Coordinates of C-alpha atoms in Angstrom, one line a residue:
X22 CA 1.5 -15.6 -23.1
X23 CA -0.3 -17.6 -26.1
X24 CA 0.8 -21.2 -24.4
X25 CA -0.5 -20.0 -21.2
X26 CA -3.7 -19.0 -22.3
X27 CA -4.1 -22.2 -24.3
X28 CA -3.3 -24.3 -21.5
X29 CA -5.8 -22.4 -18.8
X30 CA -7.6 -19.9 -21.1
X31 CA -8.4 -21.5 -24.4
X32 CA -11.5 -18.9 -24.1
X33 CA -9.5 -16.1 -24.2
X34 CA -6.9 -17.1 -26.4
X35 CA -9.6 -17.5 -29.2
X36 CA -11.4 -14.1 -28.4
X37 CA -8.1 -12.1 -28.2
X38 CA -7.4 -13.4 -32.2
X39 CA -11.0 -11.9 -32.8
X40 CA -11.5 -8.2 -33.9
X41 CA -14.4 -6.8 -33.8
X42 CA -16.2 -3.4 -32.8
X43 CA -17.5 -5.6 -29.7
X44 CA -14.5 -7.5 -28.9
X45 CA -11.6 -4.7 -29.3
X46 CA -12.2 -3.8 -25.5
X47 CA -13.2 -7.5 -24.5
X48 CA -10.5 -9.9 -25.4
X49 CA -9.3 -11.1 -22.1
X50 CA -12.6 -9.9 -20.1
X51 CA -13.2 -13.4 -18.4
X52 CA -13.8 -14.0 -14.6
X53 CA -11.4 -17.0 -14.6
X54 CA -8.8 -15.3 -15.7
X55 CA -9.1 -12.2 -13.2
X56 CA -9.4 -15.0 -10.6
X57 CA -6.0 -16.0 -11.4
X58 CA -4.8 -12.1 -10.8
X59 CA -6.9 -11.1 -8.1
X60 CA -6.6 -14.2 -5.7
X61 CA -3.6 -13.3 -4.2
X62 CA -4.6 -10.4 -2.9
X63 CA -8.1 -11.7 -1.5
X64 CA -5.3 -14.3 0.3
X65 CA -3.0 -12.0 1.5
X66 CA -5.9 -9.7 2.7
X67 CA -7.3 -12.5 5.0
X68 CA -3.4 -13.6 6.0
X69 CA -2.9 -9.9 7.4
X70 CA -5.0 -10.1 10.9
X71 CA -3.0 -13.8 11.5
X72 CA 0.0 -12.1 10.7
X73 CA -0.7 -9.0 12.8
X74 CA -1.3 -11.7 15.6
X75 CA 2.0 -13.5 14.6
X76 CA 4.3 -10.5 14.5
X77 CA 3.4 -9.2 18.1
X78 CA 3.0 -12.2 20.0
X79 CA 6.3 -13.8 18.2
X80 CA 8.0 -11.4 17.1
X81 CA 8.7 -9.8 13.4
X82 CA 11.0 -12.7 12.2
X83 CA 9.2 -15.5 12.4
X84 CA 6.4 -13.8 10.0
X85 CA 9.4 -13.1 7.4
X86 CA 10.6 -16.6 7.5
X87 CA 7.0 -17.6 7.4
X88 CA 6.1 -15.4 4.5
X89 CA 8.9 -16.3 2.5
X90 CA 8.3 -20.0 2.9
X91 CA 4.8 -19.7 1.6
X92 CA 6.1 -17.9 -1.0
X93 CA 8.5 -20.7 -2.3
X94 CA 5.3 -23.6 -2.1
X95 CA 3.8 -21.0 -4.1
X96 CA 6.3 -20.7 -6.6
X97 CA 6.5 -24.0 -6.8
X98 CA 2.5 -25.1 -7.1
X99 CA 2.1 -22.4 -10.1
X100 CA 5.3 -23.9 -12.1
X101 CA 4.5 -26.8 -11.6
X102 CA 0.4 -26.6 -12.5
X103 CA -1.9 -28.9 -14.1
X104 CA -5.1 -27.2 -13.7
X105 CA -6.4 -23.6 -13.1
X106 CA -7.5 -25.3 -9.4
X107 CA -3.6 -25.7 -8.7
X108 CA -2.5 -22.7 -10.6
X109 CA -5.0 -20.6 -8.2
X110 CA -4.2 -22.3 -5.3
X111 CA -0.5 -21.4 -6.0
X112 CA -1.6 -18.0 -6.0
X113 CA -3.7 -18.0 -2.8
X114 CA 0.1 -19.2 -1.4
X115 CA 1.9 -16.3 -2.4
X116 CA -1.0 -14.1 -1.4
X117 CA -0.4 -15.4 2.2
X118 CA 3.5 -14.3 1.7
X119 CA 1.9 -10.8 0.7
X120 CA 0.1 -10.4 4.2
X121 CA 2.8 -12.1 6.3
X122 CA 5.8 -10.1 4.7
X123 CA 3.7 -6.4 3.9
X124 CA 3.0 -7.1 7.5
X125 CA 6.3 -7.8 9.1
X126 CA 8.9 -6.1 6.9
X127 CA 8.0 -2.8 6.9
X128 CA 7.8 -2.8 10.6
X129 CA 10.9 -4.8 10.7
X130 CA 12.7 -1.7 8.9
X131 CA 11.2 0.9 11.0
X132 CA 12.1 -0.4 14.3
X133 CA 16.0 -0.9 13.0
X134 CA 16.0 1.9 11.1
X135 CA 17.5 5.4 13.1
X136 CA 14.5 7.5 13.4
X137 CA 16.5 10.3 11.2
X138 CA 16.5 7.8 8.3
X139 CA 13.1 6.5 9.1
X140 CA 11.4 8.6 6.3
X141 CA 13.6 7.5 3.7
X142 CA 13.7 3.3 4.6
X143 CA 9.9 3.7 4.7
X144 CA 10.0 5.3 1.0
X145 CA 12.6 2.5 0.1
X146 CA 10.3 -0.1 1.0
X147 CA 7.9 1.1 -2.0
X148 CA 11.4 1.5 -4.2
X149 CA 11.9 -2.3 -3.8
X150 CA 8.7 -3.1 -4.5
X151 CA 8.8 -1.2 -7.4
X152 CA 12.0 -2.9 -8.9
X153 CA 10.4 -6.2 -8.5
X154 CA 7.7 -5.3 -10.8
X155 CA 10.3 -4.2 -13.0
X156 CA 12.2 -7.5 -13.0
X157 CA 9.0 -9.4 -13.0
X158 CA 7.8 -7.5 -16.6
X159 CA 11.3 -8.2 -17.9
X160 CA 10.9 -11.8 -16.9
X161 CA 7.8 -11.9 -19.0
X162 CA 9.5 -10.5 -22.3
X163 CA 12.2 -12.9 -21.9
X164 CA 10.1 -16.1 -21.1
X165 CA 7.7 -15.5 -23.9
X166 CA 10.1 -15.9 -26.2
X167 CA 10.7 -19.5 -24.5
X168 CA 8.1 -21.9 -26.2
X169 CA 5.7 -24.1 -25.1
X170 CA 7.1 -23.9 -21.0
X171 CA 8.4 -20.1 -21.1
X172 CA 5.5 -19.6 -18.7
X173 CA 6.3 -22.0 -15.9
X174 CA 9.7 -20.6 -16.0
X175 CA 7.9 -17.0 -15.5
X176 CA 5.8 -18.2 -12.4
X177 CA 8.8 -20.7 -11.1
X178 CA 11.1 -17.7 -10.6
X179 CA 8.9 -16.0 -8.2
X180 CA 11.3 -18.9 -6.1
X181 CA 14.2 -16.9 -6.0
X182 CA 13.1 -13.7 -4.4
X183 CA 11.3 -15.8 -1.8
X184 CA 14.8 -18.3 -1.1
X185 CA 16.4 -15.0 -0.5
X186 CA 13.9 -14.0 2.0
X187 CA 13.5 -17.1 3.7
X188 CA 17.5 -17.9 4.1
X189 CA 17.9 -14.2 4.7
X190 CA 15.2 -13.8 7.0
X191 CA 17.0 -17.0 8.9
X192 CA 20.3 -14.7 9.6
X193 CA 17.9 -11.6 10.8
X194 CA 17.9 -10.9 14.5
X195 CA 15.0 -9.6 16.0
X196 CA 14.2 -6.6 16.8
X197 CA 15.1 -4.8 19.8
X198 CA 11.2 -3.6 20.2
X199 CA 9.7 -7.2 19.9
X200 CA 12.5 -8.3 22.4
X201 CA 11.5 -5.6 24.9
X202 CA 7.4 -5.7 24.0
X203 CA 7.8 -9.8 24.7
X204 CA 9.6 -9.2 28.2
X205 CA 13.1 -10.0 27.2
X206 CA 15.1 -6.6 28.2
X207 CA 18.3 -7.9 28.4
X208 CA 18.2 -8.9 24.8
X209 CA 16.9 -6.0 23.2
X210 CA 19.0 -3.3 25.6
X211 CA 22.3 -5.6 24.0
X212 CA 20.7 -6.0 20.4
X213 CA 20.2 -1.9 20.1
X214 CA 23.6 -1.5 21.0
X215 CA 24.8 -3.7 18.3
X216 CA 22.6 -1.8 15.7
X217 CA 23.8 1.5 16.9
X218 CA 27.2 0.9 17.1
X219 CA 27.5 2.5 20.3
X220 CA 26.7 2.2 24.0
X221 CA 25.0 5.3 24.9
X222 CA 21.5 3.8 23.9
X223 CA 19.8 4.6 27.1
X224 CA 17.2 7.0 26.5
X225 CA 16.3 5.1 23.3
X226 CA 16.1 1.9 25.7
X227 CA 13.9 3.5 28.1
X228 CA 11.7 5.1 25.6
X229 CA 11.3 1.8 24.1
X230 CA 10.6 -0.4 27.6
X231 CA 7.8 2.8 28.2
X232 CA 6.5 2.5 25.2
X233 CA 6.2 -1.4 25.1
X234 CA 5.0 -1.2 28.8
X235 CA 1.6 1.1 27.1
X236 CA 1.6 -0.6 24.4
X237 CA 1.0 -3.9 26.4
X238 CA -1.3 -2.1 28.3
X239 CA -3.7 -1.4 25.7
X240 CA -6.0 -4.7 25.7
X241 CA -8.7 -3.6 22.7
X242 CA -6.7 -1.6 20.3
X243 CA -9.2 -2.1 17.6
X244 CA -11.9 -1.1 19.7
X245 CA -10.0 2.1 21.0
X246 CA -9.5 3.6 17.5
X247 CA -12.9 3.7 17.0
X248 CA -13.2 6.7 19.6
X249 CA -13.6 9.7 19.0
X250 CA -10.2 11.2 19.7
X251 CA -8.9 8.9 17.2
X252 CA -11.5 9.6 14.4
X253 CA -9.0 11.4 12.0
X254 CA -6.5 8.5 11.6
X255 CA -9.3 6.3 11.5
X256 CA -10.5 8.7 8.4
X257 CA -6.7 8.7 6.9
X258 CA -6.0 4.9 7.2
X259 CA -9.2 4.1 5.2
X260 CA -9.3 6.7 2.6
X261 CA -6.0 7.0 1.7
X262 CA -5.2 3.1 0.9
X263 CA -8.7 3.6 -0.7
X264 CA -8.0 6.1 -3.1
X265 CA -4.6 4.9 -3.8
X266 CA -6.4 1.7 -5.3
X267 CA -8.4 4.3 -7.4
X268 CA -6.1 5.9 -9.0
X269 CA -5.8 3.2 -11.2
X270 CA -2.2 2.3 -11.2
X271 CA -2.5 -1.6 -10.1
X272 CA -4.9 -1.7 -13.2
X273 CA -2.6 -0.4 -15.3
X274 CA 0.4 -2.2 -13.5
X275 CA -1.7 -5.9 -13.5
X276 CA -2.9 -5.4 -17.5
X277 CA -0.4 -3.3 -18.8
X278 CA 0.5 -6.0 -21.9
X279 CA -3.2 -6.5 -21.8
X280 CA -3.9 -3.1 -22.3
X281 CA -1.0 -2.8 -24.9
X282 CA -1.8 -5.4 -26.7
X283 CA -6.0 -4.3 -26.5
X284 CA -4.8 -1.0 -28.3
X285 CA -2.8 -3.0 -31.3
X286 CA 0.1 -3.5 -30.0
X287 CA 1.9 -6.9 -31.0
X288 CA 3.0 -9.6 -28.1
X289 CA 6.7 -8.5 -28.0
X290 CA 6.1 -4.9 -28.5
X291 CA 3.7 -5.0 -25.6
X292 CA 5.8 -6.4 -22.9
X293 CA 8.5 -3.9 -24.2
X294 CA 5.7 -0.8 -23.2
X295 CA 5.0 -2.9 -20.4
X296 CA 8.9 -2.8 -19.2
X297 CA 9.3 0.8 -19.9
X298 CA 6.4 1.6 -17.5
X299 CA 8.4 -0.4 -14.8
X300 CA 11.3 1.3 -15.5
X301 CA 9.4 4.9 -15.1
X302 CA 7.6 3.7 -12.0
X303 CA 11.4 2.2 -10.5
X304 CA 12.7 5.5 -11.3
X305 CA 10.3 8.5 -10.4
X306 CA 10.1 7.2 -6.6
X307 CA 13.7 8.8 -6.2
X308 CA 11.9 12.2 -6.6
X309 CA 9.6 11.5 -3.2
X310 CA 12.9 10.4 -1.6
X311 CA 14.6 13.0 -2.5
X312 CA 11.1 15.9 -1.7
X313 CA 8.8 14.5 0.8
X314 CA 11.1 15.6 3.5
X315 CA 11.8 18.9 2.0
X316 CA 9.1 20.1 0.1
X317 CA 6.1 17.8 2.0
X318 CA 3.6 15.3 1.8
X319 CA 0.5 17.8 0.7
X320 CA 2.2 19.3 -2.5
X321 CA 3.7 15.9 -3.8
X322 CA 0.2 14.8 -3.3
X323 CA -1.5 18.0 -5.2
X324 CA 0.7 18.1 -7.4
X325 CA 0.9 15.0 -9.2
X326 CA -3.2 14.6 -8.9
X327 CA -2.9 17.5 -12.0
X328 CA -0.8 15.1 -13.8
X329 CA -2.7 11.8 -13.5
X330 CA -5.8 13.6 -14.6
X331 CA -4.5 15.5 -16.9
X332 CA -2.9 12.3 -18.3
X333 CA -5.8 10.3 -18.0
X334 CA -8.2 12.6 -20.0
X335 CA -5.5 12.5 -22.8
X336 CA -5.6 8.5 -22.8
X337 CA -9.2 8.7 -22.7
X338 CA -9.6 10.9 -25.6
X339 CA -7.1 9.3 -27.9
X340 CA -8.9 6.5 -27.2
X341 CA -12.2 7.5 -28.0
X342 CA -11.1 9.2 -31.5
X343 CA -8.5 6.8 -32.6
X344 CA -9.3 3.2 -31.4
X345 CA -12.6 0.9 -31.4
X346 CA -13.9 -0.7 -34.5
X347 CA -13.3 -0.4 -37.8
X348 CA -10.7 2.6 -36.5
X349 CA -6.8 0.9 -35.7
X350 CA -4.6 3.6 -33.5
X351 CA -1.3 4.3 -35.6
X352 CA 2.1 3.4 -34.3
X353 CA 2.4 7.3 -33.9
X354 CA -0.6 7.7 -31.5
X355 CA 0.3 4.1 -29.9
X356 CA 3.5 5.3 -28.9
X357 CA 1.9 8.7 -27.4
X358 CA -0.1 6.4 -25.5
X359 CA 2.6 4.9 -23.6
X360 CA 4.5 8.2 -23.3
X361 CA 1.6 9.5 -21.6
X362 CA 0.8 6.5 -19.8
X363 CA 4.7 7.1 -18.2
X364 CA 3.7 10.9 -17.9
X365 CA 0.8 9.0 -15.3
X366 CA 2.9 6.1 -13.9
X367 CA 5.8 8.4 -12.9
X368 CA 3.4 10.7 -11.0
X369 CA 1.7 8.5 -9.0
X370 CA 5.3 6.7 -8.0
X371 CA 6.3 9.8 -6.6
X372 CA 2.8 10.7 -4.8
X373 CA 0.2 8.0 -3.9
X374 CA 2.8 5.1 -4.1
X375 CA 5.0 5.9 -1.2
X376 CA 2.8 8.1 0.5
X377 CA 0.0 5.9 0.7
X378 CA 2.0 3.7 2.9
X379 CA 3.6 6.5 4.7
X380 CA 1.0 9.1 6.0
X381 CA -0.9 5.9 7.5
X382 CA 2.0 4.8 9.2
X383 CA 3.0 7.9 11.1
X384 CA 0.0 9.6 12.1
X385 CA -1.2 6.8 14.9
X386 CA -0.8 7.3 18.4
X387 CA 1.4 4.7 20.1
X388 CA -1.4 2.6 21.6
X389 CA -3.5 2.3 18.2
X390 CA -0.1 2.0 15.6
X391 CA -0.9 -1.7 15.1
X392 CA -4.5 -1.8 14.7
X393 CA -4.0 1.3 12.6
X394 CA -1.3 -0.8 10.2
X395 CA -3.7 -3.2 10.0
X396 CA -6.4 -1.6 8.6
X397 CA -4.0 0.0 6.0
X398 CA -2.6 -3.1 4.7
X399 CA -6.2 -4.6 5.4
X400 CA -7.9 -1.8 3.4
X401 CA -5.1 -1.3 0.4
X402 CA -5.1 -5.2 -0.4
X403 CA -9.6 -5.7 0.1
X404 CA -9.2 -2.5 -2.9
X405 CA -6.7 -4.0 -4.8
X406 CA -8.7 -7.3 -4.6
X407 CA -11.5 -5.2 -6.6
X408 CA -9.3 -3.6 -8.7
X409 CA -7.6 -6.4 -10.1
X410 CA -11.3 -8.4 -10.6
X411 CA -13.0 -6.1 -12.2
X412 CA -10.6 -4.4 -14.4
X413 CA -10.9 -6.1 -17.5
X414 CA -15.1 -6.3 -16.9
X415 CA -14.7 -2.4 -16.4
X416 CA -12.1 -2.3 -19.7
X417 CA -15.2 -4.2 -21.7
X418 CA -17.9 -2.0 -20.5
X419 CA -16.5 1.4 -20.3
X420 CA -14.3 0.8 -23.2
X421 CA -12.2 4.2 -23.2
X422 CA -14.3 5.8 -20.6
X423 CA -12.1 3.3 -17.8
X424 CA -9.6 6.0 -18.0
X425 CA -12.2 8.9 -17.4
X426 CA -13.8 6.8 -14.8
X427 CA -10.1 7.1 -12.8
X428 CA -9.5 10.4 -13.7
X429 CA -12.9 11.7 -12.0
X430 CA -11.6 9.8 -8.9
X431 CA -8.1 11.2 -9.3
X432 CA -10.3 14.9 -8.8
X433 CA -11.7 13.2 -5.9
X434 CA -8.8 12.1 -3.9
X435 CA -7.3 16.0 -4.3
X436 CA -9.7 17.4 -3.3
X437 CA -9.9 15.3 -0.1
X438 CA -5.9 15.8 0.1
X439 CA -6.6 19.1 -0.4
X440 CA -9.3 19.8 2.5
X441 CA -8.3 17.3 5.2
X442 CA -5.0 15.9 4.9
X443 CA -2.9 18.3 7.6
X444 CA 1.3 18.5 7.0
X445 CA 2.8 16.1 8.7
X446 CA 6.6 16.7 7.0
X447 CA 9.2 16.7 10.2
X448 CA 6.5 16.3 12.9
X449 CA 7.0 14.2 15.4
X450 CA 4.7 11.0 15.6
X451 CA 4.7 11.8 19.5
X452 CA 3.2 15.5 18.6
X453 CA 1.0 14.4 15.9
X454 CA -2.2 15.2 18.0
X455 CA -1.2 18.8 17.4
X456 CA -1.3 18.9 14.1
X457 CA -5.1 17.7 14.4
X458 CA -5.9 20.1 16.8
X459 CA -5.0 22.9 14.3
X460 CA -6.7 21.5 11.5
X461 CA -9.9 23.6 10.6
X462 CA -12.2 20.7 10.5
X463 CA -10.7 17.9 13.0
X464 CA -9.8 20.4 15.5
X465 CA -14.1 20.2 16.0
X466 CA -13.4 16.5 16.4
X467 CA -11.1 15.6 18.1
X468 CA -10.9 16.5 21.9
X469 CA -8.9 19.7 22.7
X470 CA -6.7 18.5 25.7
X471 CA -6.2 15.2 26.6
X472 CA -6.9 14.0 29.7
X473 CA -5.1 10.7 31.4
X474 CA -7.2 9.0 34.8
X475 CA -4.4 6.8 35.3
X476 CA -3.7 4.5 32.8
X477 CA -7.5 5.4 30.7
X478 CA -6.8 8.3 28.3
X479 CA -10.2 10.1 28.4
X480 CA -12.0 11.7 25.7
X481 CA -13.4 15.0 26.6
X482 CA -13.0 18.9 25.3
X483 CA -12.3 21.3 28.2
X484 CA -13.4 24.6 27.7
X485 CA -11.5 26.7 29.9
X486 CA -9.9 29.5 27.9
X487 CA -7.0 29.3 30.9
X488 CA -5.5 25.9 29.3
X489 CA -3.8 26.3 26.1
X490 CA -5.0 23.8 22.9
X491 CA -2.1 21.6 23.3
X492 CA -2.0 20.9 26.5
X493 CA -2.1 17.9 28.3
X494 CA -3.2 17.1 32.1
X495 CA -2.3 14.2 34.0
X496 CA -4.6 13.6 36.9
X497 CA -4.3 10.8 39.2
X498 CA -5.9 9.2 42.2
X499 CA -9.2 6.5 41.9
X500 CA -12.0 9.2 43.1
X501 CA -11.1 11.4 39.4
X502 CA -14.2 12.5 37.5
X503 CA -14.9 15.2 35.3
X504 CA -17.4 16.7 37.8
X505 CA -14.1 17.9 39.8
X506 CA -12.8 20.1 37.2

């Protein structure tokens, strides 16, 4: 918005008048003003290991109240701001909501949730954060029209979400997993019954005091997903958030009226684009919902990796012939753009959106789930971080080439799908190990049986041909080495 610029921009606000064969790529490259974008997620990347600390020592509700309250003092801090050092601050605030509440909530939902509708609340999760950027870009077109304060009204709203979460979060119980995990069994035994509606809960209940009882015996979970048994969901919960950041979809999410308005659009026209993509990227997650448990993860993966790239080259080339210097894109071609851009936005919504969050978060043993959630969220936000400061310095530079730049890594990212990524569609997170085991290339990995002295889960391959891949041997007593086998 032109009032916000002037206010904490006036650098920007002069070069984006300017048109030039330098400057049609560079209007709004400027390190302040990807600081103001960018911050948050640097914040809420540093707020996720307190949170993770928070959650399972306290339980998941106090990080939701917690998140939503540093959400409202951010709300507050960037409507109310002065100075870019109050504005940024503001943003560090809500960053820390971001790592206490993408911590918390999605664990929150998984541990109510049924485990038949598990899937689908996971999937949800993405949906809702898709609608909010929806409301957020129609927001923006409304509040620009609102002159000289249409912008504080834009970053003061950001207060009504977080109210909702913090008076919501005060009528949440906890749940019955935390209650168990933190030694309070009578609690969570009466809790699940609640949330079931029924009393025959017991084998849940005992699943869940077994699991908390090895969950609680695990001391170094960080340090026990580093070995070797362990090495292909280390792989997964790095790569994937990684790639999904390459894509390019928070650049085009962040900048979209940048980008709009960088290829001649006009202010209201590029908010409008800017709201449409929303709308496409709100809509096209009901195909995962409605496919990832029927068709799979891989081919909703594979698939829409042809239509980014594909897409992308297109942008790219219209681009390259029909924008840049003395050559101004028609309203034709301009609207292609966007269609296309849609074409992109609605394929990764239904792909690398959802999945990206949840392919990490069922693939982890029991005993490494959190450290494994961790470095997901850890990963995904570090990436985004990137993203979101260097977007508009890669916009200047590569000019029309940004959108070959993500299309190579969209080739990338396939082909990893494509090579290492096992199905995981139906399995159980309890047989997961299995579906390693029959991978071609973790199968030479990972350990072929698994073998328990006591409580210590060793890692070692036993070759006897008279044991079949997936089985597992419990061996007890102190004097246990592998020299008796």
């Amino acid at each position: 918005m032109d009032d916000f610029l002037v206010k904490f921009f006036p650098v920007v606000e002069r070069h984006k008048n300017q048109s030039t064969k330098d400057q049609d790529y560079c209007k709004y490259d400027n390190q302040k003003l990807t600081a103001f974008t960018s911050s948050l997620y640097l914040a809420g990347l540093v707020a996720s290991f307190g949170a993770s600390g928070v959650t399972r020592r306290f339980g998941r509700r106090p990080s939701i109240l917690f998140g939503g309250f540093s959400f409202l003092i951010g709300a507050a801090l960037n409507a109310a701001a002065v100075n870019l050092p109050m504005l940024i601050l503001g943003r560090i605030m809500l960053g820390v909501g971001i790592g206490f509440g993408n911590q918390a909530v999605p664990l929150y939902l998984s541990e109510m949730a049924p485990a038949k509708l598990r899937g689908g609340l996971n999937i949800m999760f993405q949906f809702a954060i898709n609608i909010g950027i929806l409301a957020a870009n129609l927001i923006n077109y409304g509040t620009a029209k609102i002159k000289p304060w249409g912008w504080r009204l834009s970053l003061g709203l950001a207060a009504v979400p977080a109210a909702l979460m913090f008076v919501g979060g005060l009528f949440l119980p906890e749940t019955s997993n935390s209650l168990i995990e933190r030694g309070h069994l009578e609690k969570g035994r009466a809790l699940l019954v609640k949330v079931r509606g029924t009393t025959n809960v017991d084998a849940e209940f005992e699943d869940m005091v077994d699991a908390s009882k090895k969950a609680n015996e695990v001391k170094h979970p960080f340090r026990n997903i580093l070995k070797k048994r362990n090495r292909p969901q280390l792989v997964m919960a790095t790569f994937i958030p990684f790639f999904q950041q390459l894509t390019g979809i928070n650049a085009i999410m962040f900048y979209a009226p940048v980008l709009f308005k960088t290829i001649g659009f006009g202010g209201d026209a590029s908010l409008y684009s800017a709201v449409i993509t929303g709308a496409v990227n709100a809509l096209a997650i009901f195909v995962s919902i409605f496919a990832v448990d029927r068709l799979g993860r891989r081919i909703l993966f594979l698939q829409a990796g042809v239509q980014m790239f594909i897409s992308q080259m297109v942008i790219g080339i219209i681009l390259g012939e029909k924008f840049g210097g003395s050559k101004q894109m028609s309203k034709d071609f301009g609207v292609f753009v966007v269609i296309v851009i849609c074409i992109y936005v609605a394929g990764f919504a239904w792909s690398w959106g959802p999945l990206g969050w949840l392919v990490p978060s069922e693939i982890f043993p029991l005993e490494t789930r959190s450290a494994g959630q961790s470095i997901t969220v850890s990963v995904n936000l570090f990436f985004t971080f990137v993203i979101a400061q260097s977007f508009l310095a890669m916009l200047c530079h590569f000019k029309y080439g940004i959108f070959l730049f993500f299309a190579g890594w969209v080739v990338v990212m396939s082909i990893f799908v494509y090579l290492f990524l096992p199905e995981t569609k139906s399995v159980p997170i309890e047989e997961m190990i299995n579906v390693w085991r029959k991978h071609w290339f973790w199968k030479q990995i990972i350990p072929a049986i698994d073998l328990y002295n006591g409580d210590e889960k060793l890692d070692w391959h036993f070759q006897s041909k008279d044991y079949a891949e997936n089985q597992t041997v419990q061996l007890s007593g102190s004097g246990f080495n592998k020299e008796h086998m």
